mmCIF file of C-alpha atoms and ligand atoms in Angstrom:
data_model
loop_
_atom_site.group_PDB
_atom_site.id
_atom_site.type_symbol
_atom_site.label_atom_id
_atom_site.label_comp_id
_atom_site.label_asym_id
_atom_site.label_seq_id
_atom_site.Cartn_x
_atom_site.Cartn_y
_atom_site.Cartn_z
ATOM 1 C CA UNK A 1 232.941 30.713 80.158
ATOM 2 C CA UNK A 2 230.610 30.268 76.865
ATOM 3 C CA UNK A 3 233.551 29.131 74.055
ATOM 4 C CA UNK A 4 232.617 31.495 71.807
ATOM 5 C CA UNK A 5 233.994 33.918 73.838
ATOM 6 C CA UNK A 6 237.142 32.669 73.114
ATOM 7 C CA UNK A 7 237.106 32.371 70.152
ATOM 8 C CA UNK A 8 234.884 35.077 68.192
ATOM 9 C CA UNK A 9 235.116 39.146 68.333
ATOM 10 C CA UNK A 10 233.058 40.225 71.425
ATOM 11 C CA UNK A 11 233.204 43.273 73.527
ATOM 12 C CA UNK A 12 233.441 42.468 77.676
ATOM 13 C CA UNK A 13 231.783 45.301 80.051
ATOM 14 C CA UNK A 14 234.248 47.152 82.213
ATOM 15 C CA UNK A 15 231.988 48.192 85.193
ATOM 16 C CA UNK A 16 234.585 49.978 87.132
ATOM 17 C CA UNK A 17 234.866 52.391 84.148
ATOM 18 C CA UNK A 18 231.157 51.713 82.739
ATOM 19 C CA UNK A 19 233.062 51.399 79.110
ATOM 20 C CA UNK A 20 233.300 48.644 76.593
ATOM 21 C CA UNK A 21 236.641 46.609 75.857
ATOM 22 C CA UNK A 22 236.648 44.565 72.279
ATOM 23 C CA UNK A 23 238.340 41.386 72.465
ATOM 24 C CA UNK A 24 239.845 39.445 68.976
ATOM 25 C CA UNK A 25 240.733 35.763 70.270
ATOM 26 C CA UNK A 26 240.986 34.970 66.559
ATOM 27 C CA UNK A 27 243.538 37.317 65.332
ATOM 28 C CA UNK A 28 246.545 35.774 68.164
ATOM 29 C CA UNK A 29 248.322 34.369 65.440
ATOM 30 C CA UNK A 30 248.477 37.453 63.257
ATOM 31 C CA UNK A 31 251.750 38.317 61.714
ATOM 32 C CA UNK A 32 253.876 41.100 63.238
ATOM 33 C CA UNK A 33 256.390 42.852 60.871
ATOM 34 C CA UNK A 34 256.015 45.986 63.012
ATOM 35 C CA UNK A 35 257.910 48.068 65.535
ATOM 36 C CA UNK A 36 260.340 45.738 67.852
ATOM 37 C CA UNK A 37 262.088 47.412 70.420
ATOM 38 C CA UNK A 38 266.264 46.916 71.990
ATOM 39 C CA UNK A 39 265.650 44.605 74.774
ATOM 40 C CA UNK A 40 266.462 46.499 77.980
ATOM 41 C CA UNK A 41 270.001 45.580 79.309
ATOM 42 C CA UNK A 42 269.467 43.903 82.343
ATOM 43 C CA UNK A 43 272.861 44.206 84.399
ATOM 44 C CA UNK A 44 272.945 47.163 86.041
ATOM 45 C CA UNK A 45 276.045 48.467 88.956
ATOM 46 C CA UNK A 46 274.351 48.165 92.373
ATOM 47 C CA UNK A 47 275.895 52.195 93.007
ATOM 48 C CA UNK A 48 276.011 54.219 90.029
ATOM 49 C CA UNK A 49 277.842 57.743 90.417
ATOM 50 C CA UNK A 50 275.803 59.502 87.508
ATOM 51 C CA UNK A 51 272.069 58.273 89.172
ATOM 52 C CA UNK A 52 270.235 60.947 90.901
ATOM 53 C CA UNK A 53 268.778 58.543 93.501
ATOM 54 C CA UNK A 54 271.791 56.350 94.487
ATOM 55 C CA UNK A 55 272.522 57.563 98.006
ATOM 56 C CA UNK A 56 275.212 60.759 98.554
ATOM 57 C CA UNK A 57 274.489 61.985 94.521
ATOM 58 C CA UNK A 58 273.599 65.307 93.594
ATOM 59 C CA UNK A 59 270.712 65.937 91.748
ATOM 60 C CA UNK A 60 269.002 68.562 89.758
ATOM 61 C CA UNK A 61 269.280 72.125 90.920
ATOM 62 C CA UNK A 62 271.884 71.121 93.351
ATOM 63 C CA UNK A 63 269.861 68.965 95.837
ATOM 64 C CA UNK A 64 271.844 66.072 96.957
ATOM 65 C CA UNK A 65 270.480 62.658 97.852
ATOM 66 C CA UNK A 66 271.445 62.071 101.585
ATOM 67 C CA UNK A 67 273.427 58.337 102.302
ATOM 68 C CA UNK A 68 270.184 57.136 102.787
ATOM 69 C CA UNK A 69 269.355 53.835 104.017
ATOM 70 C CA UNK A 70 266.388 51.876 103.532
ATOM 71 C CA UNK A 71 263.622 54.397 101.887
ATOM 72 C CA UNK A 72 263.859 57.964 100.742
ATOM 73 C CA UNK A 73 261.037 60.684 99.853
ATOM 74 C CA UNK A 74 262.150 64.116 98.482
ATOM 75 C CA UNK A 75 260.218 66.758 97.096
ATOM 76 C CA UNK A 76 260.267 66.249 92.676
ATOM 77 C CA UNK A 77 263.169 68.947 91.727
ATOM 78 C CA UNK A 78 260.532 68.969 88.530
ATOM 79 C CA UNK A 79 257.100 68.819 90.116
ATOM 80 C CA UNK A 80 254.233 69.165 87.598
ATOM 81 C CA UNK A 81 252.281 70.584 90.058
ATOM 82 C CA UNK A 82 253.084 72.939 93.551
ATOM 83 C CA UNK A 83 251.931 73.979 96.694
ATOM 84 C CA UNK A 84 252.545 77.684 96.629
ATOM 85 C CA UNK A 85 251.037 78.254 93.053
ATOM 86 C CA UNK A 86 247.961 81.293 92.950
ATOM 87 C CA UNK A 87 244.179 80.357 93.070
ATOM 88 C CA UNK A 88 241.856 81.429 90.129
ATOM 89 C CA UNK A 89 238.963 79.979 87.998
ATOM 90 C CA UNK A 90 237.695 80.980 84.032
ATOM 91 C CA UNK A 91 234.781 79.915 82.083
ATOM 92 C CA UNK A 92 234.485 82.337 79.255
ATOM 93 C CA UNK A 93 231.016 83.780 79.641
ATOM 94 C CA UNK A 94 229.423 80.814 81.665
ATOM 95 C CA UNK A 95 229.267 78.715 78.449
ATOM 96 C CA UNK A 96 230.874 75.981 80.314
ATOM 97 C CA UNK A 97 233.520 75.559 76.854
ATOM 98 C CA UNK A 98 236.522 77.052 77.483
ATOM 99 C CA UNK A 99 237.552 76.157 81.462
ATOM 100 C CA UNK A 100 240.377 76.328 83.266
ATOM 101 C CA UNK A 101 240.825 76.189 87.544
ATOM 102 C CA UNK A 102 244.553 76.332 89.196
ATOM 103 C CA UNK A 103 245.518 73.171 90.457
ATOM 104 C CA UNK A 104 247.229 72.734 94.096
ATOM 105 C CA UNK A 105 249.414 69.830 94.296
ATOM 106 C CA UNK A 106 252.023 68.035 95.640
ATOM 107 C CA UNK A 107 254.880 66.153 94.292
ATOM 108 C CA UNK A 108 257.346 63.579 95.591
ATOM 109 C CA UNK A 109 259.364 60.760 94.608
ATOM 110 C CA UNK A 110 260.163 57.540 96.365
ATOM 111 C CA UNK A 111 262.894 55.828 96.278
ATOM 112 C CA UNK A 112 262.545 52.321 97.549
ATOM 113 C CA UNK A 113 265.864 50.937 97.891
ATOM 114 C CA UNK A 114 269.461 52.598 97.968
ATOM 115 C CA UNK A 115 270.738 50.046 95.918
ATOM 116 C CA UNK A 116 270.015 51.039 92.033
ATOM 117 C CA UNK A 117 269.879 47.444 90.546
ATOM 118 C CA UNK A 118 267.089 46.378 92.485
ATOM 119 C CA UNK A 119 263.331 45.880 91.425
ATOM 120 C CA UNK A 120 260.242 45.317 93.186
ATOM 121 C CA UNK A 121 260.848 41.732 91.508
ATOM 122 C CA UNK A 122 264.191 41.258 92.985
ATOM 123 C CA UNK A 123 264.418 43.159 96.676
ATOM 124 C CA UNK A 124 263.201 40.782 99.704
ATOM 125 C CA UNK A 125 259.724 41.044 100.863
ATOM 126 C CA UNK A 126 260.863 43.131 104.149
ATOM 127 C CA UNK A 127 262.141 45.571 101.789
ATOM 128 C CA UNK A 128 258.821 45.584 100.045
ATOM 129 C CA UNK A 129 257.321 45.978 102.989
ATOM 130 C CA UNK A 130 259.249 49.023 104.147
ATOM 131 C CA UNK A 131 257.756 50.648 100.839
ATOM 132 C CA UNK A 132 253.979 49.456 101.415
ATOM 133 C CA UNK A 133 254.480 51.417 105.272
ATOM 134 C CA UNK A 134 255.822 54.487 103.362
ATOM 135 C CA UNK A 135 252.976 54.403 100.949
ATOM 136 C CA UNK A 136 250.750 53.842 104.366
ATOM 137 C CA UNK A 137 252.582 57.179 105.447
ATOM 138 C CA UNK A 138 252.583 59.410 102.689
ATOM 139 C CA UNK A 139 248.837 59.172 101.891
ATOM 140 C CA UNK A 140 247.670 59.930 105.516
ATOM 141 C CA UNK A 141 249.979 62.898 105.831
ATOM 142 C CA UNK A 142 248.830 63.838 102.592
ATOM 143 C CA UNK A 143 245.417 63.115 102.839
ATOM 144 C CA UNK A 144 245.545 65.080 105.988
ATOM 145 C CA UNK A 145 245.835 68.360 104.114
ATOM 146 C CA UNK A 146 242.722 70.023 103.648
ATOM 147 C CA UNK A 147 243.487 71.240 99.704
ATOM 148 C CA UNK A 148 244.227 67.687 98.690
ATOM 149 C CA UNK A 149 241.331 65.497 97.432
ATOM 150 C CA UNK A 150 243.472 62.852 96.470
ATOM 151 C CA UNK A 151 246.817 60.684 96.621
ATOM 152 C CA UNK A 152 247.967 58.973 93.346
ATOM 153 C CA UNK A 153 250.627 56.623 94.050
ATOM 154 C CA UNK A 154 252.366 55.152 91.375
ATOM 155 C CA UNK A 155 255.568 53.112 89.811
ATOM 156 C CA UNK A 156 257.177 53.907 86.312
ATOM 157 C CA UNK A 157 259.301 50.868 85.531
ATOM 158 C CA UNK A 158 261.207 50.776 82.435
ATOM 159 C CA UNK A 159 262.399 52.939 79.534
ATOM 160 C CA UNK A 160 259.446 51.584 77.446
ATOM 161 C CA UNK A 161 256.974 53.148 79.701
ATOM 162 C CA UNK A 162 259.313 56.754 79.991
ATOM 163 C CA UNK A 163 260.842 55.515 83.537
ATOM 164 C CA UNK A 164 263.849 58.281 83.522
ATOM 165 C CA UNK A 165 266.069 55.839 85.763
ATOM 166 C CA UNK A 166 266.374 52.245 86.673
ATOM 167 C CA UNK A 167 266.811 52.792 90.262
ATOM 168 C CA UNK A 168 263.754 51.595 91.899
ATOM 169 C CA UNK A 169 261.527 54.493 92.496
ATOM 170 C CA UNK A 170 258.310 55.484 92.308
ATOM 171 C CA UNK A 171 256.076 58.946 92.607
ATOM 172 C CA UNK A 172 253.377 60.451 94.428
ATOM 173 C CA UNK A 173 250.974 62.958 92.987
ATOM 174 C CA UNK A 174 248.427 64.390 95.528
ATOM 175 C CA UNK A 175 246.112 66.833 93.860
ATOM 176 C CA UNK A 176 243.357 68.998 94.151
ATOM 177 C CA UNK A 177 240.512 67.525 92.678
ATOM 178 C CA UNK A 178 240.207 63.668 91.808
ATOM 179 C CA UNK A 179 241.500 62.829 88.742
ATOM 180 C CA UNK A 180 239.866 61.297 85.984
ATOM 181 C CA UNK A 181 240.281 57.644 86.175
ATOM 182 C CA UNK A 182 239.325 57.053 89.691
ATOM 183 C CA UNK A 183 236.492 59.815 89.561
ATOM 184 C CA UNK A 184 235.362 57.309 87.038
ATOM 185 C CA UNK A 185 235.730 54.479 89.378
ATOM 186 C CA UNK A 186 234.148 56.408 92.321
ATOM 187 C CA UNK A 187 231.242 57.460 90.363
ATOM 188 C CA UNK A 188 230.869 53.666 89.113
ATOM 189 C CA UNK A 189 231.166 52.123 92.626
ATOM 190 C CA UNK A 190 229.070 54.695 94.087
ATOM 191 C CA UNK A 191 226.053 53.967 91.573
ATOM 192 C CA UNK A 192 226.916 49.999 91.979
ATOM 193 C CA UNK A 193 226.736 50.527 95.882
ATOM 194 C CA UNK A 194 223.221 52.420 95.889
ATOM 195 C CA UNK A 195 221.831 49.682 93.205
ATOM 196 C CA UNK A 196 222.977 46.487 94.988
ATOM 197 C CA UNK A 197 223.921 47.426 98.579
ATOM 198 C CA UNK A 198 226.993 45.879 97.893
ATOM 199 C CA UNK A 199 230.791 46.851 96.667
ATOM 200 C CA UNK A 200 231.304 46.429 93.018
ATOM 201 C CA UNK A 201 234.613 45.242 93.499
ATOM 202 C CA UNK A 202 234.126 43.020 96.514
ATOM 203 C CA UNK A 203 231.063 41.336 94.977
ATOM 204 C CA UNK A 204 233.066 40.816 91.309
ATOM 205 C CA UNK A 205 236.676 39.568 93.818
ATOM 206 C CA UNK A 206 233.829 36.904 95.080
ATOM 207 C CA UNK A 207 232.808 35.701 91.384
ATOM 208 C CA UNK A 208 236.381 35.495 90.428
ATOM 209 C CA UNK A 209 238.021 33.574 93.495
ATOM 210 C CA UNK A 210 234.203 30.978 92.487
ATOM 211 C CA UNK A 211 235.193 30.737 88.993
ATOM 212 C CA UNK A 212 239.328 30.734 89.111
ATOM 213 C CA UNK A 213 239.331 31.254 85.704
ATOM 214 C CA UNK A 214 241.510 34.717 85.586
ATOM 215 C CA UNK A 215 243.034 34.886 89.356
ATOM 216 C CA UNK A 216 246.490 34.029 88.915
ATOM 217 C CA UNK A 217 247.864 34.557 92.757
ATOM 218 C CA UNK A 218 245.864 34.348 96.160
ATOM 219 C CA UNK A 219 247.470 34.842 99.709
ATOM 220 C CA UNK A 220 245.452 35.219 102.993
ATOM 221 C CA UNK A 221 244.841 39.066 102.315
ATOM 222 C CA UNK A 222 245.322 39.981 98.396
ATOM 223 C CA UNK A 223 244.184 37.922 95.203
ATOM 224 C CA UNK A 224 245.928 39.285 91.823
ATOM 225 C CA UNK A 225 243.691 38.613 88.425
ATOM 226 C CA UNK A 226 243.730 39.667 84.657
ATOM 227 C CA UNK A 227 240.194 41.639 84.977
ATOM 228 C CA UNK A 228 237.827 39.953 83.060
ATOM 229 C CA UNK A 229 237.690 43.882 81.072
ATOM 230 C CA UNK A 230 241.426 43.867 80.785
ATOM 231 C CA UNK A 231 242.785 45.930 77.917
ATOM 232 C CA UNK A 232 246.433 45.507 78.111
ATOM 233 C CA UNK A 233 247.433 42.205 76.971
ATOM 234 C CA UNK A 234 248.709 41.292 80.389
ATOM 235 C CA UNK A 235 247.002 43.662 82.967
ATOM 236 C CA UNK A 236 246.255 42.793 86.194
ATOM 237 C CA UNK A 237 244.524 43.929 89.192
ATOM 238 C CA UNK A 238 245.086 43.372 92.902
ATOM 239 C CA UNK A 239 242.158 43.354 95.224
ATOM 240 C CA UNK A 240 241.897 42.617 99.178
ATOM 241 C CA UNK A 241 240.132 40.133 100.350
ATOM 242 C CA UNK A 242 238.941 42.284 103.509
ATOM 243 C CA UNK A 243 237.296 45.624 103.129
ATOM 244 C CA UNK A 244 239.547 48.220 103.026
ATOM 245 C CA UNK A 245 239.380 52.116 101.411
ATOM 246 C CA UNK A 246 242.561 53.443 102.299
ATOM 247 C CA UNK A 247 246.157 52.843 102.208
ATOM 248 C CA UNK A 248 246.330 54.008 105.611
ATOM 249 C CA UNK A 249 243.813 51.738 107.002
ATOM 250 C CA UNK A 250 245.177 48.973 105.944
ATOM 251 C CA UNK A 251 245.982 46.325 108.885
ATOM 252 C CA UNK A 252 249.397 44.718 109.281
ATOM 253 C CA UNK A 253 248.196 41.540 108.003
ATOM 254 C CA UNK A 254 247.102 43.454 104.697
ATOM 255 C CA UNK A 255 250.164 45.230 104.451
ATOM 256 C CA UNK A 256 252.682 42.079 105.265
ATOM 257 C CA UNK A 257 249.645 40.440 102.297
ATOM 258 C CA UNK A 258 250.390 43.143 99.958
ATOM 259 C CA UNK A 259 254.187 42.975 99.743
ATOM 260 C CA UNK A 260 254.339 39.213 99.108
ATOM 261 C CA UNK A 261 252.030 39.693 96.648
ATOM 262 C CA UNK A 262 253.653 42.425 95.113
ATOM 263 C CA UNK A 263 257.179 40.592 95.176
ATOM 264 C CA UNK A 264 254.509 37.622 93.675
ATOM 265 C CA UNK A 265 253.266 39.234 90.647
ATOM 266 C CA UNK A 266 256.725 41.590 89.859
ATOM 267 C CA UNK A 267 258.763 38.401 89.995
ATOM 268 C CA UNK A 268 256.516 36.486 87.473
ATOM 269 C CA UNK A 269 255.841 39.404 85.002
ATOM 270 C CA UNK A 270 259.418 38.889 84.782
ATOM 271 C CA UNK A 271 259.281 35.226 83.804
ATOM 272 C CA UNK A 272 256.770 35.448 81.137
ATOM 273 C CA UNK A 273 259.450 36.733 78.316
ATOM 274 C CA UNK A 274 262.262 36.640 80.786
ATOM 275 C CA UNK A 275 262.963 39.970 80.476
ATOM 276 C CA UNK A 276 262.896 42.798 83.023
ATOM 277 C CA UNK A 277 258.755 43.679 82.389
ATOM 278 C CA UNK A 278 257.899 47.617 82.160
ATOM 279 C CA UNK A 279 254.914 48.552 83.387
ATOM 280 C CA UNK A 280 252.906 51.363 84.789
ATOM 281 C CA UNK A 281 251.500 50.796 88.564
ATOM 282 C CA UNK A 282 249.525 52.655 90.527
ATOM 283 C CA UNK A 283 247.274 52.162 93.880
ATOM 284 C CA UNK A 284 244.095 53.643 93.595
ATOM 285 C CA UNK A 285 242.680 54.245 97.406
ATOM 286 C CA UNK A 286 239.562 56.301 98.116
ATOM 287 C CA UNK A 287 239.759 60.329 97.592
ATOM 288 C CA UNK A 288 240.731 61.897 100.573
ATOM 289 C CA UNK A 289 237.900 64.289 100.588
ATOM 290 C CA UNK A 290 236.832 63.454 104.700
ATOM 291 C CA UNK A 291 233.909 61.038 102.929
ATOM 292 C CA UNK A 292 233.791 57.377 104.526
ATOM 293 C CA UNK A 293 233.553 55.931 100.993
ATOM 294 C CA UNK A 294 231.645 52.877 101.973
ATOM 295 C CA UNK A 295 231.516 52.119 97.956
ATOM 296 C CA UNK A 296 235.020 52.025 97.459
ATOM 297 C CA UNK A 297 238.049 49.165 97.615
ATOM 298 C CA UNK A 298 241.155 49.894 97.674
ATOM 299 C CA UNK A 299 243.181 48.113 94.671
ATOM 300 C CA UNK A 300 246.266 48.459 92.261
ATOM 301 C CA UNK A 301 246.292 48.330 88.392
ATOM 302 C CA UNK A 302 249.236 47.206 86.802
ATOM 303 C CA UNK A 303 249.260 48.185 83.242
ATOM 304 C CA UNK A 304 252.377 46.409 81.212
ATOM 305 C CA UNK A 305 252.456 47.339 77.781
ATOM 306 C CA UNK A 306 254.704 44.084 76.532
ATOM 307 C CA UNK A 307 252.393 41.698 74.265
ATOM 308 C CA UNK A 308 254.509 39.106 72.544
ATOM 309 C CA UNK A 309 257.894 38.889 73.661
ATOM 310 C CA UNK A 310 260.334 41.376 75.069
ATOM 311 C CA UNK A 311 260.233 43.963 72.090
ATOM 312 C CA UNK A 312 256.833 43.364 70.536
ATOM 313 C CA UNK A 313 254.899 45.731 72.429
ATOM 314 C CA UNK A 314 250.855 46.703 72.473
ATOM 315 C CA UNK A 315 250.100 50.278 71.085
ATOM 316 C CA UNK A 316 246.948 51.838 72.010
ATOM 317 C CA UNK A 317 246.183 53.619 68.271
ATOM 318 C CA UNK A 318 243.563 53.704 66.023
ATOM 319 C CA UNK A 319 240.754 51.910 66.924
ATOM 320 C CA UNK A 320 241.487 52.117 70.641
ATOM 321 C CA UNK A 321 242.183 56.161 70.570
ATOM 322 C CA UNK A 322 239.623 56.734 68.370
ATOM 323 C CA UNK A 323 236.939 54.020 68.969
ATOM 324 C CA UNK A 324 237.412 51.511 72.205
ATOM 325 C CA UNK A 325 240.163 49.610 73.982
ATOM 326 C CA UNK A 326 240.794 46.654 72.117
ATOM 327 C CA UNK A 327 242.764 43.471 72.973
ATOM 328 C CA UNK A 328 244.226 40.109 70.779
ATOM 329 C CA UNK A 329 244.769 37.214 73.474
ATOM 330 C CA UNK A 330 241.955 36.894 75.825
ATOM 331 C CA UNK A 331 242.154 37.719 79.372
ATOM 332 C CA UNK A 332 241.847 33.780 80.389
ATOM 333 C CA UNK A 333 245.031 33.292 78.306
ATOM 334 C CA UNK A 334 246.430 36.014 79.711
ATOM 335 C CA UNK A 335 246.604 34.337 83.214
ATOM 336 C CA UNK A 336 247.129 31.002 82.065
ATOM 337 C CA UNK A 337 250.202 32.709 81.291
ATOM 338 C CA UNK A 338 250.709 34.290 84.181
ATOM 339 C CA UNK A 339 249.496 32.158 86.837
ATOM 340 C CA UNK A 340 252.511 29.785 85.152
ATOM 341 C CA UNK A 341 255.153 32.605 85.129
ATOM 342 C CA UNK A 342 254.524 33.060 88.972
ATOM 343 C CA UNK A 343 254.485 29.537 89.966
ATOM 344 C CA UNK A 344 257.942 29.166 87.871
HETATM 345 P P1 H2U B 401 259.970 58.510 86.520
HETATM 346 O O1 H2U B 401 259.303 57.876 87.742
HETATM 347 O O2 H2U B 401 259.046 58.534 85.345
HETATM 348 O O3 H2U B 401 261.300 57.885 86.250
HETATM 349 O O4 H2U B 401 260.281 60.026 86.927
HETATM 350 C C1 H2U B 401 261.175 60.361 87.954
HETATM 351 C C2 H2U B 401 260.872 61.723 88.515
HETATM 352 O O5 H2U B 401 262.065 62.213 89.159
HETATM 353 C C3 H2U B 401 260.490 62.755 87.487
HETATM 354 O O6 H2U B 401 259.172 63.189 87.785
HETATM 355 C C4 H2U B 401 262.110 63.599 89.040
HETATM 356 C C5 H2U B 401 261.500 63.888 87.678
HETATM 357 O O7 H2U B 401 260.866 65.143 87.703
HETATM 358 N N1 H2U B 401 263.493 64.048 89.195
HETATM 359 C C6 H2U B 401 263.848 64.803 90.298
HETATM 360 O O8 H2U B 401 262.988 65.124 91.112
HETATM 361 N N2 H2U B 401 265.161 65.191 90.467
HETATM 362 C C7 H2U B 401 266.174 64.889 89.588
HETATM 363 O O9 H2U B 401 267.311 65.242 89.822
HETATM 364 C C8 H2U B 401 265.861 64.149 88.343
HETATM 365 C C9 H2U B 401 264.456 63.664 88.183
HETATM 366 ZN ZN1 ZN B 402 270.819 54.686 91.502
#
């Protein structure tokens, strides 16, 4: 890549949002006299009798957490949204200003391991693989329901990104409509799709395996790279190397692929400031609307908000709430970083 893109203020094109990211390679060695935060203890009991999600616990409202073994799915005791909730639509007088619809949904969490000091990082790749079938599983019985349009999986992990509990968990929201990022991504893929006859993201996975500049792990079926439109300091995508749309469609090999390089990328986020690193995760598959989505590929964002060690975290304020996403230390940098971190 041109140096003075790393070097000088530019903005990079996200085309999977159609928005612009502004990148500062300059200001990297800017002083920080800002927020730090407590490093997160990282010893943790492998039972603890006050988690909800250790196995034979009670929870809230007086559901108990069976002695389960392997994975468990429940219902969320708190679910933002439900099943049995009435149907209704306002627009006050057409005006198309102040809207409102019901929204069906369903909520569950995931627990992926009965023992509470595990990660993704640290359980063995069968274990990981155990989850990937149960996220295979939950979006096609989900997806099978006529009222749901679409199955947002996801992982919370750490206090700095509101994680409620260090037992490894994660959630499933399957909603109504599609929500807003990836009806941003399916309108962007779709209009990609019509104007090149190919997939956005398959055609940009082929520049970036050619250039090897931001892929920082490759297997047989997955590559993991900071996007070249990354906005969190060390962000990273996961793409197959095979079509694939769905969770549910995806073959053995992609699903063995997909664990090892989750295990991959977990264990080497936790290298970089050797520290246990939060992040939000989430898969983003086609919506489950009975479409074939020939424009989409399935993929996962991880979005870890550390940026300088294990307290010096990025905010997203000012400029990039009011203006555009902005980032310090370029995405090339980025997985230099990382591509270390995972070989270490
Ligand atoms: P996090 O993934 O952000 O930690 O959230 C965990 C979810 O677990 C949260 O959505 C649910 C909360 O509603 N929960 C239960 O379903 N039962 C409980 O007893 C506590 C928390
Ligand atoms: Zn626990």
């Amino acid at each position: 890549m041109n140096e003075i893109f790393l070097q000088s203020p530019h903005r990079r094109w996200n085309p999977l949002k159609r928005e612009w990211v502004v990148v500062s390679p300059h200001r990297t060695a800017r002083p920080w006299q800002g927020q730090t935060e407590d490093p997160v203890q990282a010893s943790s009991p492998t039972y603890d009798p006050a988690c909800y999600l250790c196995p034979g616990n009670t929870r809230a409202g007086g559901h108990r957490t069976p002695e389960y073994t392997g994975i468990y799915v429940f219902e969320n005791d708190f679910a933002a949204l439900k099943a049995d909730s009435p149907q209704a639509a306002f627009d006050l007088n057409g005006r198309g200003l102040l809207r409102a619809e019901t929204e069906y949904g369903i909520c569950r969490v995931l627990c992926f391991d009965p023992r509470h000091d595990l990660t993704l990082a640290t359980m063995e790749i069968p274990s990981i693989r155990r989850v990937v079938e149960m996220w295979a599983n939950q979006a096609e019985e989900l997806s099978a329901d006529p009222r749901i349009q679409y199955v947002q999986i996801f992982e919370n992990r750490g206090a700095m990104m509101g994680s409620s509990n260090p037992h490894p968990h994660g959630q499933i929201w399957a909603t109504e409509h599609i929500p807003n990022e990836p009806a941003l991504e399916l309108a962007a893929q779709a209009a990609y799709l019509h104007d090149h006859q190919q997939q956005l993201l398959s055609s940009y996975l082929a520049m970036e395996l050619a250039e090897q500049e931001r892929v920082v792990a490759v297997n047989e079926t997955w590559a993991a790279l900071v996007p070249f439109w990354a906005t969190w300091p060390f962000e990273l995508l996961l793409l197959p190397r095979h079509e694939v749309a769905r969770i549910e469609a995806m073959t053995v090999a992609q699903r063995d692929g997909l664990a090892e390089m989750l295990k991959r990328v977990t264990h080497g986020y936790n290298q970089i400031f050797h520290t246990p690193f939060p992040y939000s995760m989430g898969l983003h598959p086609a919506p489950a609307d009975g479409e074939p989505h020939p424009e989409w590929l399935l993929h996962l964002h991880f979005y870890p908000p550390l940026l300088r060690s294990a307290t010096v975290r990025k905010f997203m304020v000012g400029f990039e709430l009011l203006g555009s996403p902005q980032r310090d230390i370029t995405p090339e940098s980025a997985a230099d970083r990382l591509r270390d971190a995972i070989a270490s």
